[in-house]
XYZ file of C-alpha atoms in Angstrom:
400
model
C 127.694 -21.549 33.504
C 125.838 -24.885 33.475
C 122.927 -25.502 35.850
C 125.114 -27.617 38.075
C 127.908 -24.955 38.189
C 125.248 -22.275 38.743
C 123.892 -23.887 42.115
C 127.263 -24.418 43.361
C 129.206 -21.054 42.544
C 125.981 -18.981 43.570
C 125.559 -20.578 46.847
C 121.971 -20.860 46.401
C 121.380 -22.562 50.028
C 119.782 -19.608 51.936
C 120.777 -16.384 53.099
C 119.601 -14.296 55.737
C 120.598 -10.569 57.391
C 122.504 -10.351 60.569
C 121.415 -8.016 63.173
C 120.548 -4.389 62.486
C 123.356 -2.067 61.120
C 124.475 0.170 63.543
C 124.136 4.120 63.144
C 127.305 5.081 60.861
C 129.746 8.275 62.381
C 131.485 9.267 59.006
C 129.639 11.491 57.074
C 129.492 12.832 53.260
C 128.433 16.394 51.986
C 126.404 15.726 48.809
C 125.946 18.578 46.044
C 122.476 19.348 46.529
C 120.998 23.038 46.225
C 119.769 23.429 49.649
C 120.391 21.788 53.038
C 120.624 19.449 54.504
C 123.225 18.133 52.380
C 125.425 15.908 54.758
C 124.379 12.193 54.869
C 125.951 9.403 57.063
C 128.332 6.822 55.183
C 127.396 3.373 56.369
C 129.753 0.092 56.292
C 126.694 -2.123 58.404
C 124.579 -3.288 56.150
C 124.830 -7.185 55.481
C 126.444 -7.995 52.300
C 127.157 -4.102 51.515
C 130.683 -1.923 51.543
C 130.387 1.687 51.890
C 126.776 3.179 51.221
C 125.364 6.577 51.689
C 122.376 6.154 54.264
C 119.555 8.062 53.270
C 117.179 6.012 55.462
C 117.604 2.898 57.323
C 113.591 1.567 57.874
C 113.286 0.778 54.727
C 116.649 0.638 53.910
C 117.507 3.326 51.518
C 121.007 3.231 50.545
C 123.121 5.368 47.755
C 125.835 4.401 45.724
C 128.886 6.845 46.264
C 129.332 8.351 42.969
C 133.096 7.638 43.073
C 131.916 4.012 42.470
C 131.019 4.874 39.190
C 134.748 5.658 37.848
C 135.849 2.309 38.690
C 134.090 0.543 35.903
C 131.096 0.051 34.071
C 129.508 -2.669 36.126
C 128.328 -1.612 39.760
C 129.973 -4.015 42.097
C 127.169 -5.931 44.063
C 128.727 -4.471 47.391
C 127.939 -0.694 46.677
C 125.046 -1.156 44.564
C 122.080 0.958 45.493
C 118.888 -0.089 47.705
C 115.532 0.899 47.766
C 112.968 -0.647 49.468
C 109.120 0.566 50.081
C 108.277 -1.237 52.924
C 110.056 -2.043 56.202
C 108.963 -5.378 56.650
C 111.387 -7.293 54.573
C 112.362 -11.012 55.380
C 115.492 -11.069 57.145
C 116.192 -14.705 55.685
C 115.114 -16.913 52.668
C 115.125 -20.424 52.819
C 116.202 -21.681 49.330
C 115.042 -25.003 49.700
C 111.639 -24.400 50.272
C 111.113 -21.481 48.405
C 108.619 -21.394 45.615
C 107.712 -18.762 42.710
C 103.994 -19.010 42.315
C 102.742 -18.339 38.516
C 98.732 -18.295 38.651
C 95.510 -16.387 37.498
C 94.573 -16.001 33.786
C 96.971 -19.123 32.723
C 96.063 -22.843 31.851
C 97.983 -24.328 34.393
C 99.066 -22.768 37.519
C 102.734 -23.431 38.394
C 104.527 -23.548 41.663
C 108.806 -23.316 40.832
C 111.568 -24.008 42.944
C 114.800 -22.451 42.243
C 115.772 -26.004 40.581
C 112.899 -25.715 38.248
C 114.269 -22.411 37.046
C 117.595 -23.312 36.817
C 116.278 -26.076 34.166
C 114.965 -23.406 32.207
C 117.133 -21.783 29.318
C 119.443 -19.280 30.846
C 119.926 -15.621 29.643
C 122.381 -12.753 30.439
C 121.717 -9.006 29.967
C 123.741 -5.716 31.249
C 121.113 -3.573 32.184
C 120.770 0.138 34.261
C 118.729 -0.064 37.389
C 117.780 3.213 37.989
C 115.288 4.599 40.899
C 112.639 6.889 39.256
C 113.548 9.340 41.879
C 117.234 9.303 41.037
C 118.712 13.041 41.840
C 115.439 14.130 43.420
C 117.719 16.313 45.849
C 118.478 18.373 42.842
C 114.936 19.204 42.526
C 113.999 23.051 42.955
C 111.664 24.059 44.194
C 112.260 20.930 46.581
C 109.917 18.303 46.344
C 109.131 15.491 48.953
C 110.927 11.915 48.858
C 114.342 10.890 49.230
C 116.436 13.495 48.824
C 118.872 11.269 46.588
C 121.830 12.846 44.615
C 122.820 10.872 41.639
C 123.748 7.516 43.232
C 120.395 5.715 43.143
C 121.394 3.864 40.218
C 123.576 0.856 39.242
C 124.550 -1.099 36.464
C 124.737 -4.994 36.283
C 125.194 -8.367 34.569
C 121.883 -9.955 35.265
C 121.489 -13.935 34.927
C 118.396 -15.772 34.658
C 115.486 -16.827 32.608
C 113.073 -14.977 30.514
C 109.896 -14.171 31.953
C 108.315 -15.422 28.638
C 109.556 -18.884 29.325
C 107.627 -19.230 32.493
C 104.525 -17.414 31.424
C 104.748 -20.002 28.548
C 105.089 -22.839 30.921
C 101.697 -21.996 32.620
C 100.200 -20.926 29.465
C 98.810 -17.650 28.814
C 95.203 -17.660 27.814
C 93.718 -15.577 25.330
C 92.313 -12.384 26.755
C 95.204 -11.648 29.099
C 95.538 -8.279 29.638
C 98.439 -7.775 32.206
C 101.042 -9.548 34.196
C 101.293 -8.493 37.859
C 104.635 -9.113 39.919
C 104.654 -9.611 43.912
C 107.812 -10.080 46.216
C 107.917 -11.198 49.779
C 107.981 -7.794 51.560
C 105.015 -6.568 53.519
C 103.450 -3.528 54.552
C 103.828 -2.122 58.163
C 100.093 -1.947 58.794
C 97.608 -4.009 58.085
C 95.688 -1.864 55.482
C 98.927 -0.651 53.748
C 99.030 -1.376 50.049
C 100.965 -4.437 49.086
C 103.735 -3.623 46.693
C 102.819 -4.795 43.058
C 103.566 -3.709 39.749
C 102.422 -4.854 36.393
C 103.627 -4.946 32.674
C 101.624 -5.273 29.717
C 101.198 -8.713 28.391
C 103.405 -7.979 25.202
C 105.712 -6.094 27.445
C 106.123 -9.008 29.717
C 106.193 -11.417 26.957
C 108.942 -9.453 25.089
C 111.857 -12.053 25.797
C 113.820 -9.193 27.524
C 112.133 -9.165 30.849
C 113.584 -11.468 32.758
C 113.906 -13.217 36.163
C 117.488 -13.065 37.741
C 119.005 -15.092 40.016
C 122.382 -13.517 39.861
C 124.040 -10.334 39.925
C 127.316 -9.656 38.113
C 127.781 -13.529 38.082
C 127.387 -13.532 41.470
C 124.385 -14.407 43.920
C 121.994 -11.700 44.502
C 122.073 -9.719 47.695
C 119.430 -10.069 49.959
C 118.771 -6.296 50.136
C 119.013 -6.396 46.077
C 116.346 -8.915 45.742
C 117.604 -12.677 46.633
C 116.696 -15.079 45.783
C 115.186 -13.742 42.467
C 114.468 -10.328 40.952
C 112.646 -9.024 37.906
C 114.359 -7.186 35.290
C 112.744 -4.489 33.324
C 115.350 -3.231 30.985
C 114.961 0.026 29.894
C 112.204 0.782 32.453
C 112.872 2.740 35.847
C 113.447 0.322 38.719
C 109.839 0.611 40.400
C 108.911 -2.468 38.031
C 111.896 -4.506 39.275
C 110.345 -6.413 42.021
C 112.827 -7.826 44.609
C 112.288 -11.018 46.298
C 109.815 -11.906 43.517
C 107.327 -14.640 44.624
C 104.323 -14.323 42.871
C 103.124 -13.884 39.349
C 99.330 -12.975 38.246
C 98.270 -13.089 34.840
C 95.655 -10.607 34.931
C 92.564 -10.385 32.408
C 91.745 -6.525 33.115
C 94.041 -3.674 33.926
C 95.653 -3.560 36.878
C 94.526 -0.822 39.424
C 96.069 -1.192 42.535
C 97.540 1.992 44.512
C 101.325 1.410 42.887
C 100.039 1.370 39.352
C 97.069 3.791 39.579
C 98.278 6.267 42.049
C 102.018 5.743 42.922
C 104.669 6.160 40.555
C 102.534 8.177 37.887
C 103.938 11.264 36.071
C 102.565 14.140 33.983
C 101.534 12.652 30.402
C 103.803 15.793 28.845
C 106.873 16.607 27.331
C 109.688 15.217 29.723
C 107.109 14.558 32.439
C 107.273 18.211 33.365
C 104.810 20.740 34.613
C 105.036 23.979 36.728
C 104.936 23.987 40.360
C 101.239 24.178 41.280
C 99.762 23.431 37.893
C 96.751 21.243 38.224
C 94.354 19.278 35.932
C 97.098 17.287 34.237
C 96.651 13.823 33.105
C 99.099 11.424 34.893
C 100.307 7.962 33.474
C 102.447 5.333 34.988
C 105.702 5.807 34.650
C 107.820 3.960 32.007
C 110.756 4.166 29.994
C 114.174 5.548 31.258
C 115.481 8.663 29.356
C 119.170 9.369 28.279
C 121.883 10.677 31.074
C 125.480 10.950 31.203
C 127.992 12.054 34.130
C 131.310 12.864 34.643
C 132.952 10.298 36.865
C 136.800 11.534 37.458
C 135.904 15.328 38.003
C 133.176 17.050 40.161
C 132.213 20.542 41.311
C 135.076 21.952 42.790
C 137.732 19.953 41.138
C 141.358 21.799 40.492
C 142.863 20.792 37.301
C 146.312 22.311 35.897
C 146.814 24.468 32.853
C 146.919 22.119 29.867
C 145.829 19.153 28.889
C 143.305 16.923 31.142
C 141.579 13.959 30.485
C 138.093 13.651 31.494
C 135.860 10.678 31.649
C 132.508 9.370 32.800
C 129.592 7.218 32.110
C 126.244 7.462 29.587
C 123.258 5.269 29.136
C 120.807 5.752 26.671
C 117.421 4.873 28.697
C 115.808 2.331 26.830
C 117.758 2.723 23.507
C 121.380 2.457 23.271
C 123.737 5.402 23.472
C 124.797 6.924 20.318
C 127.002 9.336 21.142
C 128.317 11.741 24.023
C 129.274 14.936 23.450
C 131.506 17.397 25.770
C 131.690 21.030 26.028
C 134.223 23.109 28.204
C 132.941 26.499 27.539
C 129.299 26.260 29.122
C 127.763 24.978 26.108
C 128.949 27.241 23.179
C 130.551 24.354 21.708
C 130.581 20.812 21.761
C 133.015 17.656 20.803
C 132.640 14.059 20.476
C 133.902 11.970 22.994
C 135.465 8.319 22.458
C 133.253 5.654 23.753
C 133.965 2.850 25.621
C 133.030 -0.995 25.088
C 129.449 -1.457 24.134
C 127.929 -4.200 26.609
C 124.396 -3.927 25.116
C 121.927 -1.269 24.421
C 120.651 -1.329 28.495
C 124.065 -0.588 29.740
C 126.110 1.935 30.782
C 128.775 2.895 28.363
C 132.083 4.512 29.540
C 133.164 7.724 27.639
C 136.606 9.667 27.510
C 138.099 12.864 26.189
C 141.242 14.831 26.435
C 140.661 18.599 26.665
C 143.095 21.850 26.621
C 142.761 24.462 29.582
C 144.147 27.007 27.946
C 143.722 29.949 30.630
C 143.661 29.858 34.616
C 140.123 30.593 36.195
C 136.887 28.823 36.338
C 135.574 26.682 33.573
C 131.973 25.154 33.074
C 132.011 21.625 31.967
C 128.778 20.039 30.392
C 128.198 16.483 29.238
C 125.325 15.290 26.971
C 124.073 11.956 25.882
C 122.357 11.336 22.589
C 120.550 7.932 22.543
C 119.657 5.776 19.234
C 116.150 6.566 19.035
C 117.583 10.229 18.495
C 116.389 11.564 21.997
C 119.065 13.905 23.730
C 119.213 15.277 27.225
C 117.696 18.393 27.554
C 119.313 22.111 28.675
C 116.638 22.754 31.171
C 115.712 20.620 34.116
C 112.012 19.075 34.215
C 109.890 19.593 37.149
C 107.120 17.481 38.748
C 105.664 16.900 42.378
C 107.210 13.512 42.612
C 110.996 14.314 41.575
C 110.755 11.879 38.672
C 113.172 11.612 35.625
C 115.670 13.841 36.071
C 117.891 13.847 33.177
C 119.290 17.334 32.304
C 122.681 17.934 31.128
C 125.092 17.374 33.963
C 127.496 20.651 34.487
C 130.727 20.559 36.829
C 132.501 24.081 37.643
C 136.332 23.418 37.712
C 139.333 25.780 38.409
C 142.088 25.462 35.947
C 145.362 26.804 37.931
């Protein structure tokens, strides 16, 4: 789209949240291993349709899983929401909004949305997934939001390269990292402001971008309006919402959200045994491959005979190479047919027809292998934060 068309279509004139959402009365039962399994369904958050309410303040909204069966791109009004601090601006005036670029640069910048729209426009399909997606399945249970599998979504993001913005400011020699900050604030004076950093080479790789549109529509406020950082292939903790400040650093960032929070064991699959100590921790980073069924779930009943199965997969920081299916508890595996490739960071749909020749219970399993050769593991990882779950998904169905 042209710059003029972008301004008109996206309606970049300002956005505000209405009154606080009402408490939901409808409930959904999540397939978690322990209680409480029930969550409210809410319909009352601005710009959002039906969502699973995990928390109201700050808002944590999970995408109902049936949404993922409707297409490869997650609709904006049912795209998951996760904030760290509850002090979120309820309105943003786009005519006065500025994005600051400062620090170890030749020239500090204060950029308007119009300034950004004059830069080369790029589009990228990419999965945004919470580090703790599926945390509710961890055994033993760990603290934190007890997400099922819906703390993720896939969108077509439109914006500008972070590299182009940094090049306009002029990165000085000796730059080490780029720190990103948004408009949200801590709820207490001494609370650590939410900031995330990327190594300078990563920030300038030409893929990391600043988005002003999502699925070719204006970003919802709860998903980061007016600007959101997009870090394809990495967990969403780096995808800073309401991006307002870019600081180039000449030393490694040691702020709380990099040095303490969102760290993982430096072990295979980020896995340790409960109670294990003395393990080196590193900042969470690249996503790992995952795949899911979208048209069957635990408890589904299917007729004996041919049955269509379908789902979604993504390769993490690499494209999907193949998705395989088992209907005999993993004894044998068969290839599935892959849908259109929207890019290496996107969801990819898969489908297969299977023959259920006998009545009774069947264990269906699906696994993804990415183009780097990484395959989903057969046993779940465990760490105290409930991060990076990507075990092979299994559903129990009944043939009748």
